[in-house]
Amino acid sequence: MGCGASAEASSPPLKSPSSSRKEEPTPPPQVVASKQSDDQELLVEENLDRPKAKPVLAPISSRKAEETPKAAEPEKAEEPEEDEDDEPDIDPSKVLNLDGLTPNFSSEYFEDHDVAKFESINLMNNKLVGLPNEIQRFSNALVLNLGMNVLTNLTSAIGYLTQLVILDISDNKLQDLPPALGNLTKLKKLLAFKNELITLPATVGRLASLKELNVFNNKLRSLPAEINQLVNLEEFNVASNLLTSLPAIDELRRVQKFKVWWNKLQQLPSLEGLHDVEEVAVQDNKLTEFPQFSDGANHPKIQDINVSNNQISQLPLSFGTLTTLVNFDIAKNQLSYLPDCFGAMVHLKKIVLNANKLSALPSSLFRIAGLHMLDISKNQFSELPDEIADMGSLRVLMIQENQITTLSQRFGSITTLERLNVQKNPFDKDDDTTTQALAKLKTSVKVKFFS
């Protein structure tokens, strides 16, 4: 194998007709927390060479998005990363903050207040079931936060707020979105995570300025083909849904974060068009093939690939050309062989291979000078190559739950390790070299797990 609730106002004019929502069988309950490998507590690395998330601007950031990479136990939720260039510069006198203050928000509010001047409106956490059609009077709104309510529908009057740059409707009970949403052509962020969405309107394709689409943790079974028209999209997050397939995404050339984990995907469309992609998170699906990339030269920014907990049995020819890769996780798949193509992947710092069917490692892997973490636990190794002892940057080594009986003297001389797990291996207690190597490691490694 090679490598390389109130009555709605009349909708703003839209050419595309509204498609009625089909009756769907009740999907299984959605869980916000997600699953990762059984040894997650042992696999935590220091996010080496990864940029830190930028702070989120209020009012959108007054709470945390419940987006969690899957874990055996609930992990701290991710916050949407904010691009400061996308945040509108709003005068404090034009900010209306009604967070938790107006549970009876209705049309009467607009009779008593002049709202046209406000550019940022925060109505989160008010137990709102519906919105009055008069919401269209927020005609100069750039930011509208409706998160953490109990909205079951979104009035078509939202389509009149054509100046909106950020719309947060997350953490509600929405099952669909109005076609009028497509009128918001200046919208850059659509945050609709943690709802009960079954579908998205085809008019979402008209959101030509959209940079972030976050519909994490809904009940989506399909996506409209018009998604491919979002040519300015930078973050594509449809994780934790019920998707069995994705439409073509070859026009999403600016996407940096591609997150489709925890769905029911059996295959992916080609990722060859994602030239700016930095992170590919497709774990916890039913994929049998590795994502299709073009030559690594067409993906010069890619740093993270997570394809764990799928059914992948081999790596494709294009893998070895992804030379900018920093973190690679292919745990819990069906690999029995790794091609000898890691030599050019000089930026790799973390490789997670646990819970596959591997019994050997390619020699090129040991030439990755900056590798900090290697997890080969829960495989079929009966011995470890001496070359591991020469990996001067290795700090975390997980070899538990294999069939290793002996260790060489060189293995005991490793001095760089800070974390080591050798549990549940049938070490030969009568082999002096193995006993001495383990004894040395017990004194030199800061965090260790011995059987």
mmCIF file of C-alpha atoms in Angstrom, residues 66-423:
data_model
loop_
_atom_site.group_PDB
_atom_site.id
_atom_site.type_symbol
_atom_site.label_atom_id
_atom_site.label_comp_id
_atom_site.label_asym_id
_atom_site.label_seq_id
_atom_site.Cartn_x
_atom_site.Cartn_y
_atom_site.Cartn_z
ATOM 1 C CA GLU A 66 -22.316 23.891 23.873
ATOM 2 C CA GLU A 67 -19.926 22.590 21.273
ATOM 3 C CA THR A 68 -17.884 19.763 22.688
ATOM 4 C CA PRO A 69 -15.462 17.454 20.947
ATOM 5 C CA LYS A 70 -16.647 13.992 21.885
ATOM 6 C CA ALA A 71 -15.349 12.618 25.125
ATOM 7 C CA ALA A 72 -15.874 9.615 27.313
ATOM 8 C CA GLU A 73 -17.059 12.069 29.917
ATOM 9 C CA PRO A 74 -18.355 15.582 29.286
ATOM 10 C CA GLU A 75 -15.589 17.945 28.312
ATOM 11 C CA LYS A 76 -15.548 21.691 28.697
ATOM 12 C CA ALA A 77 -17.558 23.208 25.860
ATOM 13 C CA GLU A 78 -15.884 25.126 23.102
ATOM 14 C CA GLU A 79 -16.774 28.722 22.539
ATOM 15 C CA PRO A 80 -17.206 29.959 18.988
ATOM 16 C CA GLU A 81 -13.994 31.637 17.983
ATOM 17 C CA GLU A 82 -14.565 35.268 17.126
ATOM 18 C CA ASP A 83 -12.903 37.082 14.291
ATOM 19 C CA GLU A 84 -12.459 40.598 15.582
ATOM 20 C CA ASP A 85 -12.672 41.951 12.041
ATOM 21 C CA ASP A 86 -16.247 40.663 11.826
ATOM 22 C CA GLU A 87 -17.406 42.375 15.001
ATOM 23 C CA PRO A 88 -19.307 45.585 14.242
ATOM 24 C CA ASP A 89 -18.077 48.669 16.042
ATOM 25 C CA ILE A 90 -21.150 49.720 18.016
ATOM 26 C CA ASP A 91 -21.605 52.839 20.110
ATOM 27 C CA PRO A 92 -22.574 51.820 23.693
ATOM 28 C CA SER A 93 -25.557 54.182 23.490
ATOM 29 C CA LYS A 94 -26.934 51.992 20.700
ATOM 30 C CA VAL A 95 -26.807 48.752 22.682
ATOM 31 C CA LEU A 96 -30.071 47.371 24.086
ATOM 32 C CA ASN A 97 -29.359 44.743 26.733
ATOM 33 C CA LEU A 98 -32.513 42.987 27.937
ATOM 34 C CA ASP A 99 -30.797 39.795 29.052
ATOM 35 C CA GLY A 100 -33.275 38.084 31.392
ATOM 36 C CA LEU A 101 -35.253 41.274 31.897
ATOM 37 C CA THR A 102 -38.256 40.968 29.567
ATOM 38 C CA PRO A 103 -39.966 37.575 29.865
ATOM 39 C CA ASN A 104 -43.167 39.212 28.563
ATOM 40 C CA PHE A 105 -41.488 40.794 25.546
ATOM 41 C CA SER A 106 -44.316 41.548 23.086
ATOM 42 C CA SER A 107 -45.596 44.083 20.578
ATOM 43 C CA GLU A 108 -46.404 46.419 23.476
ATOM 44 C CA TYR A 109 -42.708 46.965 24.033
ATOM 45 C CA PHE A 110 -42.429 48.630 20.645
ATOM 46 C CA GLU A 111 -45.325 50.974 21.420
ATOM 47 C CA ASP A 112 -43.447 52.328 24.412
ATOM 48 C CA HIS A 113 -39.915 52.481 23.043
ATOM 49 C CA ASP A 114 -38.134 53.930 20.055
ATOM 50 C CA VAL A 115 -36.058 50.939 18.985
ATOM 51 C CA ALA A 116 -34.854 51.960 15.534
ATOM 52 C CA LYS A 117 -31.694 53.517 16.959
ATOM 53 C CA PHE A 118 -30.381 50.285 18.470
ATOM 54 C CA GLU A 119 -27.672 48.368 16.632
ATOM 55 C CA SER A 120 -27.054 45.586 19.164
ATOM 56 C CA ILE A 121 -30.012 43.865 20.829
ATOM 57 C CA ASN A 122 -29.677 41.207 23.505
ATOM 58 C CA LEU A 123 -32.896 39.316 24.293
ATOM 59 C CA MET A 124 -31.314 36.123 25.540
ATOM 60 C CA ASN A 125 -32.479 34.216 28.603
ATOM 61 C CA ASN A 126 -36.062 35.533 28.661
ATOM 62 C CA LYS A 127 -38.023 32.270 28.235
ATOM 63 C CA LEU A 128 -39.456 33.628 25.005
ATOM 64 C CA VAL A 129 -41.692 31.180 23.126
ATOM 65 C CA GLY A 130 -42.218 33.439 20.125
ATOM 66 C CA LEU A 131 -41.395 36.881 18.790
ATOM 67 C CA PRO A 132 -43.759 39.685 17.792
ATOM 68 C CA ASN A 133 -43.741 40.698 14.149
ATOM 69 C CA GLU A 134 -42.781 44.176 15.316
ATOM 70 C CA ILE A 135 -39.259 42.877 15.734
ATOM 71 C CA GLN A 136 -38.781 44.183 12.204
ATOM 72 C CA ARG A 137 -38.636 47.665 13.777
ATOM 73 C CA PHE A 138 -35.086 46.849 14.860
ATOM 74 C CA SER A 139 -34.308 48.031 11.359
ATOM 75 C CA ASN A 140 -30.746 49.166 12.113
ATOM 76 C CA ALA A 141 -29.766 46.106 14.123
ATOM 77 C CA LEU A 142 -26.330 44.705 13.374
ATOM 78 C CA VAL A 143 -26.318 42.139 16.205
ATOM 79 C CA LEU A 144 -29.373 40.233 17.473
ATOM 80 C CA ASN A 145 -29.037 37.710 20.287
ATOM 81 C CA LEU A 146 -32.082 35.514 20.890
ATOM 82 C CA GLY A 147 -30.196 32.661 22.512
ATOM 83 C CA MET A 148 -31.221 30.666 25.572
ATOM 84 C CA ASN A 149 -34.948 31.107 25.158
ATOM 85 C CA VAL A 150 -37.622 28.528 24.259
ATOM 86 C CA LEU A 151 -38.467 29.727 20.766
ATOM 87 C CA THR A 152 -40.329 27.136 18.728
ATOM 88 C CA ASN A 153 -40.453 29.228 15.560
ATOM 89 C CA LEU A 154 -38.724 32.241 14.113
ATOM 90 C CA THR A 155 -41.010 34.849 12.589
ATOM 91 C CA SER A 156 -40.515 35.663 8.923
ATOM 92 C CA ALA A 157 -40.278 39.282 10.010
ATOM 93 C CA ILE A 158 -36.640 38.485 10.759
ATOM 94 C CA GLY A 159 -36.119 38.880 7.013
ATOM 95 C CA TYR A 160 -36.594 42.637 7.283
ATOM 96 C CA LEU A 161 -33.479 43.018 9.464
ATOM 97 C CA THR A 162 -31.273 43.245 6.426
ATOM 98 C CA GLN A 163 -28.418 45.029 8.219
ATOM 99 C CA LEU A 164 -27.747 42.098 10.554
ATOM 100 C CA VAL A 165 -24.158 40.937 10.761
ATOM 101 C CA ILE A 166 -24.562 38.475 13.654
ATOM 102 C CA LEU A 167 -27.660 36.426 14.482
ATOM 103 C CA ASP A 168 -27.608 34.163 17.531
ATOM 104 C CA ILE A 169 -30.672 31.917 17.829
ATOM 105 C CA SER A 170 -28.898 29.097 19.632
ATOM 106 C CA ASP A 171 -30.182 27.105 22.577
ATOM 107 C CA ASN A 172 -33.875 27.254 21.696
ATOM 108 C CA LYS A 173 -36.407 24.702 20.412
ATOM 109 C CA LEU A 174 -36.515 25.689 16.760
ATOM 110 C CA GLN A 175 -37.412 22.916 14.306
ATOM 111 C CA ASP A 176 -37.015 24.942 11.133
ATOM 112 C CA LEU A 177 -36.004 28.404 9.947
ATOM 113 C CA PRO A 178 -38.042 30.714 7.708
ATOM 114 C CA PRO A 179 -37.038 31.101 4.046
ATOM 115 C CA ALA A 180 -36.965 34.852 4.721
ATOM 116 C CA LEU A 181 -33.652 34.244 6.467
ATOM 117 C CA GLY A 182 -32.139 34.361 2.988
ATOM 118 C CA ASN A 183 -32.718 38.140 2.881
ATOM 119 C CA LEU A 184 -29.948 38.699 5.435
ATOM 120 C CA THR A 185 -27.241 39.034 2.818
ATOM 121 C CA LYS A 186 -24.906 40.966 5.131
ATOM 122 C CA LEU A 187 -24.974 38.244 7.790
ATOM 123 C CA LYS A 188 -21.524 36.955 8.748
ATOM 124 C CA LYS A 189 -22.358 34.710 11.701
ATOM 125 C CA LEU A 190 -25.353 32.417 12.038
ATOM 126 C CA LEU A 191 -25.303 30.645 15.404
ATOM 127 C CA ALA A 192 -28.128 28.120 15.614
ATOM 128 C CA PHE A 193 -26.565 25.363 17.703
ATOM 129 C CA LYS A 194 -28.579 23.456 20.327
ATOM 130 C CA ASN A 195 -31.989 23.538 18.698
ATOM 131 C CA GLU A 196 -34.199 20.839 17.168
ATOM 132 C CA LEU A 197 -33.664 21.749 13.528
ATOM 133 C CA ILE A 198 -34.586 19.009 11.089
ATOM 134 C CA THR A 199 -33.760 20.949 7.955
ATOM 135 C CA LEU A 200 -32.348 24.251 6.722
ATOM 136 C CA PRO A 201 -34.084 26.370 4.083
ATOM 137 C CA ALA A 202 -32.561 26.377 0.610
ATOM 138 C CA THR A 203 -32.415 30.178 0.878
ATOM 139 C CA VAL A 204 -29.484 29.804 3.284
ATOM 140 C CA GLY A 205 -27.448 29.751 0.088
ATOM 141 C CA ARG A 206 -28.218 33.467 -0.360
ATOM 142 C CA LEU A 207 -26.211 34.398 2.714
ATOM 143 C CA ALA A 208 -23.327 35.491 0.523
ATOM 144 C CA SER A 209 -21.395 37.215 3.338
ATOM 145 C CA LEU A 210 -21.650 34.334 5.824
ATOM 146 C CA LYS A 211 -18.360 33.355 7.451
ATOM 147 C CA GLU A 212 -19.580 31.113 10.273
ATOM 148 C CA LEU A 213 -22.385 28.572 10.140
ATOM 149 C CA ASN A 214 -22.866 26.755 13.445
ATOM 150 C CA VAL A 215 -25.777 24.311 13.616
ATOM 151 C CA PHE A 216 -24.095 21.943 16.057
ATOM 152 C CA ASN A 217 -26.342 19.637 18.091
ATOM 153 C CA ASN A 218 -29.601 19.667 16.162
ATOM 154 C CA LYS A 219 -31.537 16.896 14.403
ATOM 155 C CA LEU A 220 -30.530 17.641 10.837
ATOM 156 C CA ARG A 221 -30.911 14.693 8.484
ATOM 157 C CA SER A 222 -29.769 16.490 5.341
ATOM 158 C CA LEU A 223 -28.385 19.804 4.135
ATOM 159 C CA PRO A 224 -29.543 21.755 1.085
ATOM 160 C CA ALA A 225 -27.296 21.694 -1.966
ATOM 161 C CA GLU A 226 -27.270 25.513 -1.777
ATOM 162 C CA ILE A 227 -24.786 25.242 1.104
ATOM 163 C CA ASN A 228 -22.150 25.109 -1.614
ATOM 164 C CA GLN A 229 -22.967 28.726 -2.513
ATOM 165 C CA LEU A 230 -21.531 30.025 0.781
ATOM 166 C CA VAL A 231 -18.222 30.879 -0.838
ATOM 167 C CA ASN A 232 -17.067 33.154 2.013
ATOM 168 C CA LEU A 233 -17.668 30.564 4.729
ATOM 169 C CA GLU A 234 -14.727 30.053 7.093
ATOM 170 C CA GLU A 235 -16.273 27.820 9.762
ATOM 171 C CA PHE A 236 -18.576 24.971 8.791
ATOM 172 C CA ASN A 237 -19.978 23.279 11.894
ATOM 173 C CA VAL A 238 -22.711 20.693 11.457
ATOM 174 C CA ALA A 239 -21.418 18.364 14.161
ATOM 175 C CA SER A 240 -23.707 16.273 16.376
ATOM 176 C CA ASN A 241 -26.635 15.828 14.028
ATOM 177 C CA LEU A 242 -28.218 12.887 12.174
ATOM 178 C CA LEU A 243 -26.611 13.450 8.786
ATOM 179 C CA THR A 244 -26.022 10.415 6.598
ATOM 180 C CA SER A 245 -24.511 12.376 3.701
ATOM 181 C CA LEU A 246 -23.293 15.840 2.759
ATOM 182 C CA PRO A 247 -23.850 17.791 -0.451
ATOM 183 C CA ALA A 248 -20.935 18.901 -2.622
ATOM 184 C CA ILE A 249 -18.739 21.464 -0.885
ATOM 185 C CA ASP A 250 -16.125 22.053 -3.547
ATOM 186 C CA GLU A 251 -16.859 25.811 -3.678
ATOM 187 C CA LEU A 252 -16.180 26.334 0.039
ATOM 188 C CA ARG A 253 -12.576 27.234 -0.650
ATOM 189 C CA ARG A 254 -12.224 29.575 2.337
ATOM 190 C CA VAL A 255 -13.368 27.125 4.999
ATOM 191 C CA GLN A 256 -10.785 26.891 7.772
ATOM 192 C CA LYS A 257 -12.679 24.723 10.265
ATOM 193 C CA PHE A 258 -14.588 21.756 8.891
ATOM 194 C CA LYS A 259 -16.532 20.088 11.709
ATOM 195 C CA VAL A 260 -18.909 17.247 10.898
ATOM 196 C CA TRP A 261 -18.174 14.871 13.764
ATOM 197 C CA TRP A 262 -20.787 12.747 15.531
ATOM 198 C CA ASN A 263 -23.154 12.159 12.659
ATOM 199 C CA LYS A 264 -23.952 9.005 10.681
ATOM 200 C CA LEU A 265 -21.843 9.738 7.639
ATOM 201 C CA GLN A 266 -20.664 6.747 5.639
ATOM 202 C CA GLN A 267 -18.707 8.834 3.167
ATOM 203 C CA LEU A 268 -17.660 12.428 2.626
ATOM 204 C CA PRO A 269 -17.723 14.578 -0.480
ATOM 205 C CA SER A 270 -14.314 15.497 -1.826
ATOM 206 C CA LEU A 271 -12.401 17.959 0.340
ATOM 207 C CA GLU A 272 -10.083 18.895 -2.509
ATOM 208 C CA GLY A 273 -11.652 22.356 -2.830
ATOM 209 C CA LEU A 274 -11.021 23.309 0.805
ATOM 210 C CA HIS A 275 -7.745 25.075 0.083
ATOM 211 C CA ASP A 276 -7.701 27.124 3.311
ATOM 212 C CA VAL A 277 -8.737 24.337 5.667
ATOM 213 C CA GLU A 278 -6.832 24.146 8.971
ATOM 214 C CA GLU A 279 -8.933 21.688 10.966
ATOM 215 C CA VAL A 280 -10.836 18.625 9.764
ATOM 216 C CA ALA A 281 -12.951 17.005 12.491
ATOM 217 C CA VAL A 282 -14.894 14.020 11.161
ATOM 218 C CA GLN A 283 -14.622 11.657 14.122
ATOM 219 C CA ASP A 284 -17.483 9.514 15.388
ATOM 220 C CA ASN A 285 -19.111 8.681 12.079
ATOM 221 C CA LYS A 286 -19.265 5.508 9.975
ATOM 222 C CA LEU A 287 -16.617 6.387 7.404
ATOM 223 C CA THR A 288 -14.861 3.533 5.666
ATOM 224 C CA GLU A 289 -12.458 5.718 3.682
ATOM 225 C CA PHE A 290 -10.073 8.475 4.679
ATOM 226 C CA PRO A 291 -11.206 11.985 3.595
ATOM 227 C CA GLN A 292 -10.272 12.783 0.011
ATOM 228 C CA PHE A 293 -7.693 15.561 -0.159
ATOM 229 C CA SER A 294 -5.752 16.678 -3.186
ATOM 230 C CA ASP A 295 -1.983 17.019 -3.092
ATOM 231 C CA GLY A 296 -0.857 18.623 0.149
ATOM 232 C CA ALA A 297 0.341 21.677 -1.768
ATOM 233 C CA ASN A 298 -3.348 22.561 -2.224
ATOM 234 C CA HIS A 299 -3.915 22.429 1.552
ATOM 235 C CA PRO A 300 -0.977 24.486 2.834
ATOM 236 C CA LYS A 301 -2.621 25.425 6.157
ATOM 237 C CA ILE A 302 -3.925 22.106 7.422
ATOM 238 C CA GLN A 303 -2.837 21.354 10.988
ATOM 239 C CA ASP A 304 -5.396 19.047 12.570
ATOM 240 C CA ILE A 305 -7.121 15.915 11.295
ATOM 241 C CA ASN A 306 -9.338 13.815 13.550
ATOM 242 C CA VAL A 307 -10.916 10.753 11.959
ATOM 243 C CA SER A 308 -11.148 8.679 15.133
ATOM 244 C CA ASN A 309 -13.948 6.206 15.813
ATOM 245 C CA ASN A 310 -14.761 5.333 12.215
ATOM 246 C CA GLN A 311 -14.180 2.197 10.122
ATOM 247 C CA ILE A 312 -11.154 3.256 8.063
ATOM 248 C CA SER A 313 -8.815 0.431 7.093
ATOM 249 C CA GLN A 314 -6.058 2.256 5.197
ATOM 250 C CA LEU A 315 -4.533 5.655 4.459
ATOM 251 C CA PRO A 316 -4.625 7.006 0.889
ATOM 252 C CA LEU A 317 -1.751 8.078 -1.337
ATOM 253 C CA SER A 318 -2.401 11.751 -0.593
ATOM 254 C CA PHE A 319 -1.838 11.463 3.145
ATOM 255 C CA GLY A 320 1.929 11.754 3.068
ATOM 256 C CA THR A 321 1.747 15.048 1.176
ATOM 257 C CA LEU A 322 -0.049 16.833 4.048
ATOM 258 C CA THR A 323 3.278 18.086 5.302
ATOM 259 C CA THR A 324 1.892 20.925 7.468
ATOM 260 C CA LEU A 325 -0.040 18.514 9.695
ATOM 261 C CA VAL A 326 0.553 18.978 13.438
ATOM 262 C CA ASN A 327 -2.016 16.721 15.136
ATOM 263 C CA PHE A 328 -3.286 13.441 13.689
ATOM 264 C CA ASP A 329 -5.865 11.226 15.408
ATOM 265 C CA ILE A 330 -7.021 8.017 13.741
ATOM 266 C CA ALA A 331 -7.849 6.080 16.906
ATOM 267 C CA LYS A 332 -10.560 3.414 16.939
ATOM 268 C CA ASN A 333 -10.457 2.418 13.293
ATOM 269 C CA GLN A 334 -9.493 -0.761 11.409
ATOM 270 C CA LEU A 335 -5.859 -0.041 10.491
ATOM 271 C CA SER A 336 -3.591 -3.059 10.332
ATOM 272 C CA TYR A 337 -0.828 -1.330 8.376
ATOM 273 C CA LEU A 338 0.716 2.144 8.118
ATOM 274 C CA PRO A 339 2.465 3.135 4.882
ATOM 275 C CA ASP A 340 6.031 4.370 5.163
ATOM 276 C CA CYS A 341 5.328 7.985 4.276
ATOM 277 C CA PHE A 342 5.760 10.022 7.437
ATOM 278 C CA GLY A 343 9.227 11.280 6.546
ATOM 279 C CA ALA A 344 8.072 14.567 5.001
ATOM 280 C CA MET A 345 5.573 15.307 7.786
ATOM 281 C CA VAL A 346 8.103 17.278 9.778
ATOM 282 C CA HIS A 347 5.577 19.348 11.748
ATOM 283 C CA LEU A 348 3.768 16.424 13.349
ATOM 284 C CA LYS A 349 3.714 16.646 17.144
ATOM 285 C CA LYS A 350 0.872 14.301 18.072
ATOM 286 C CA ILE A 351 -0.071 10.927 16.565
ATOM 287 C CA VAL A 352 -2.919 8.911 18.086
ATOM 288 C CA LEU A 353 -3.249 5.359 16.742
ATOM 289 C CA ASN A 354 -4.863 3.570 19.669
ATOM 290 C CA ALA A 355 -7.489 0.854 19.266
ATOM 291 C CA ASN A 356 -6.556 -0.296 15.775
ATOM 292 C CA LYS A 357 -5.011 -3.598 14.616
ATOM 293 C CA LEU A 358 -1.412 -2.475 14.233
ATOM 294 C CA SER A 359 1.564 -4.679 15.012
ATOM 295 C CA ALA A 360 4.354 -2.568 13.482
ATOM 296 C CA LEU A 361 5.274 1.056 12.775
ATOM 297 C CA PRO A 362 6.932 2.409 9.609
ATOM 298 C CA SER A 363 10.542 3.511 9.985
ATOM 299 C CA SER A 364 9.783 6.996 8.672
ATOM 300 C CA LEU A 365 7.644 7.694 11.719
ATOM 301 C CA PHE A 366 10.702 7.547 13.963
ATOM 302 C CA ARG A 367 12.370 10.279 11.902
ATOM 303 C CA ILE A 368 9.818 12.913 12.900
ATOM 304 C CA ALA A 369 12.166 15.050 14.949
ATOM 305 C CA GLY A 370 9.520 17.106 16.741
ATOM 306 C CA LEU A 371 7.048 14.367 17.676
ATOM 307 C CA HIS A 372 5.881 14.959 21.264
ATOM 308 C CA MET A 373 3.150 12.365 21.670
ATOM 309 C CA LEU A 374 2.686 8.836 20.343
ATOM 310 C CA ASP A 375 -0.246 6.646 21.339
ATOM 311 C CA ILE A 376 -0.191 3.068 20.071
ATOM 312 C CA SER A 377 -2.215 1.570 22.920
ATOM 313 C CA LYS A 378 -4.802 -1.169 22.413
ATOM 314 C CA ASN A 379 -3.182 -2.613 19.305
ATOM 315 C CA GLN A 380 -1.362 -5.884 18.582
ATOM 316 C CA PHE A 381 2.272 -4.991 19.210
ATOM 317 C CA SER A 382 4.426 -7.792 20.604
ATOM 318 C CA GLU A 383 7.599 -5.708 20.685
ATOM 319 C CA LEU A 384 8.709 -2.095 20.439
ATOM 320 C CA PRO A 385 11.355 -0.943 17.964
ATOM 321 C CA ASP A 386 14.548 0.436 19.486
ATOM 322 C CA GLU A 387 14.167 3.569 17.345
ATOM 323 C CA ILE A 388 11.657 4.922 19.860
ATOM 324 C CA ALA A 389 14.574 5.499 22.212
ATOM 325 C CA ASP A 390 16.115 7.868 19.643
ATOM 326 C CA MET A 391 13.080 10.167 19.431
ATOM 327 C CA GLY A 392 14.556 13.046 21.406
ATOM 328 C CA SER A 393 11.380 15.135 21.571
ATOM 329 C CA LEU A 394 9.000 12.395 22.701
ATOM 330 C CA ARG A 395 7.287 13.370 25.941
ATOM 331 C CA VAL A 396 4.132 11.220 25.973
ATOM 332 C CA LEU A 397 4.138 7.522 25.112
ATOM 333 C CA MET A 398 1.097 5.261 25.448
ATOM 334 C CA ILE A 399 1.718 1.541 24.867
ATOM 335 C CA GLN A 400 -0.816 -0.013 27.250
ATOM 336 C CA GLU A 401 -2.968 -3.000 26.337
ATOM 337 C CA ASN A 402 -0.714 -4.624 23.763
ATOM 338 C CA GLN A 403 1.097 -7.980 23.792
ATOM 339 C CA ILE A 404 4.569 -6.670 24.609
ATOM 340 C CA THR A 405 6.662 -9.161 26.585
ATOM 341 C CA THR A 406 10.143 -7.624 26.527
ATOM 342 C CA LEU A 407 11.811 -4.218 26.373
ATOM 343 C CA SER A 408 15.328 -3.492 25.192
ATOM 344 C CA GLN A 409 17.967 -1.815 27.300
ATOM 345 C CA ARG A 410 17.778 1.244 25.045
ATOM 346 C CA PHE A 411 14.113 1.670 25.939
ATOM 347 C CA GLY A 412 15.061 2.121 29.550
ATOM 348 C CA SER A 413 17.464 4.910 28.596
ATOM 349 C CA ILE A 414 14.743 7.270 27.350
ATOM 350 C CA THR A 415 15.041 10.478 29.369
ATOM 351 C CA THR A 416 12.578 12.826 27.657
ATOM 352 C CA LEU A 417 9.336 11.139 28.698
ATOM 353 C CA GLU A 418 6.975 13.002 30.998
ATOM 354 C CA ARG A 419 4.045 10.613 30.689
ATOM 355 C CA LEU A 420 4.121 6.884 30.101
ATOM 356 C CA ASN A 421 1.514 4.126 30.279
ATOM 357 C CA VAL A 422 2.610 0.493 29.992
ATOM 358 C CA GLN A 423 -0.333 -1.160 31.736
#
